[in-house]
Amino acid sequence: MQKVLPRIQGSSAIIKEILLELFDFFSGSSFSQENGQLSNRVWNYYQANQESFKYPESAEKIAYMLRRFEEDGFTSYWL
């Protein structure tokens, strides 16, 4: 979590795609194939299935970063 995620920051659409792909990797889901506002659905999925995630802390941080991106148009590990 502390090696990769701090490097992900910005406001471009590719940031959202990267966050969704990483969340998919950590969770085994397929949110990166969907469009629209996904932060609430990602967060709910995390809450319901976190025990089965390989890296639950990273998945939680990504869900939070995605919410910040959708609310503010920008995200950073440090926000």
GROMACS .gro file of C-alpha atoms in nm:
model
   79
    1MET     CA    1   0.000   0.000   0.000
    2GLN     CA    2   0.275   0.247   0.086
    3LYS     CA    3   0.482   0.179  -0.227
    4VAL     CA    4   0.232   0.214  -0.510
    5LEU     CA    5  -0.072   0.408  -0.390
    6PRO     CA    6   0.111   0.729  -0.285
    7ARG     CA    7   0.222   0.768  -0.647
    8ILE     CA    8  -0.137   0.775  -0.773
    9GLN     CA    9  -0.273   1.127  -0.769
   10GLY     CA   10  -0.439   1.367  -1.005
   11SER     CA   11  -0.759   1.461  -1.177
   12SER     CA   12  -0.748   1.287  -1.513
   13ALA     CA   13  -0.985   1.007  -1.612
   14ILE     CA   14  -0.696   0.759  -1.621
   15ILE     CA   15  -0.660   0.795  -1.241
   16LYS     CA   16  -1.013   0.662  -1.191
   17GLU     CA   17  -0.942   0.374  -1.429
   18ILE     CA   18  -0.622   0.285  -1.241
   19LEU     CA   19  -0.800   0.291  -0.905
   20LEU     CA   20  -1.078   0.067  -1.035
   21GLU     CA   21  -0.833  -0.178  -1.189
   22LEU     CA   22  -0.636  -0.198  -0.864
   23PHE     CA   23  -0.956  -0.247  -0.665
   24ASP     CA   24  -1.053  -0.527  -0.904
   25PHE     CA   25  -0.713  -0.689  -0.849
   26PHE     CA   26  -0.741  -0.674  -0.469
   27SER     CA   27  -1.105  -0.783  -0.456
   28GLY     CA   28  -1.163  -1.012  -0.752
   29SER     CA   29  -1.449  -0.791  -0.869
   30SER     CA   30  -1.504  -0.628  -1.208
   31PHE     CA   31  -1.581  -0.264  -1.138
   32SER     CA   32  -1.329  -0.147  -1.400
   33GLN     CA   33  -1.571  -0.263  -1.671
   34GLU     CA   34  -1.848  -0.032  -1.547
   35ASN     CA   35  -1.915   0.339  -1.599
   36GLY     CA   36  -2.061   0.620  -1.393
   37GLN     CA   37  -2.040   0.702  -1.026
   38LEU     CA   38  -1.898   0.390  -0.866
   39SER     CA   39  -1.754   0.500  -0.533
   40ASN     CA   40  -2.063   0.408  -0.328
   41ARG     CA   41  -2.093   0.069  -0.495
   42VAL     CA   42  -1.721   0.003  -0.447
   43TRP     CA   43  -1.741   0.102  -0.080
   44ASN     CA   44  -2.047  -0.118  -0.021
   45TYR     CA   45  -1.876  -0.410  -0.193
   46TYR     CA   46  -1.569  -0.357   0.024
   47GLN     CA   47  -1.777  -0.348   0.343
   48ALA     CA   48  -1.963  -0.667   0.254
   49ASN     CA   49  -1.663  -0.871   0.136
   50GLN     CA   50  -1.349  -0.737   0.302
   51GLU     CA   51  -1.270  -1.067   0.477
   52SER     CA   52  -1.214  -1.233   0.142
   53PHE     CA   53  -0.976  -0.968   0.002
   54LYS     CA   54  -0.610  -1.052  -0.030
   55TYR     CA   55  -0.512  -0.694   0.065
   56PRO     CA   56  -0.806  -0.541   0.254
   57GLU     CA   57  -0.624  -0.230   0.377
   58SER     CA   58  -0.518  -0.137   0.024
   59ALA     CA   59  -0.870  -0.200  -0.106
   60GLU     CA   60  -1.012   0.025   0.165
   61LYS     CA   61  -0.769   0.306   0.077
   62ILE     CA   62  -0.853   0.272  -0.292
   63ALA     CA   63  -1.226   0.291  -0.216
   64TYR     CA   64  -1.161   0.611  -0.019
   65MET     CA   65  -0.942   0.757  -0.296
   66LEU     CA   66  -1.210   0.679  -0.553
   67ARG     CA   67  -1.472   0.856  -0.344
   68ARG     CA   68  -1.250   1.165  -0.321
   69PHE     CA   69  -1.195   1.155  -0.697
   70GLU     CA   70  -1.568   1.142  -0.772
   71GLU     CA   71  -1.658   1.409  -0.516
   72ASP     CA   72  -1.375   1.656  -0.578
   73GLY     CA   73  -1.242   1.565  -0.922
   74PHE     CA   74  -0.899   1.501  -0.768
   75THR     CA   75  -0.748   1.237  -0.545
   76SER     CA   76  -0.427   1.170  -0.360
   77TYR     CA   77  -0.309   0.911  -0.111
   78TRP     CA   78  -0.244   1.185   0.143
   79LEU     CA   79  -0.590   1.346   0.143
   0.00000   0.00000   0.00000
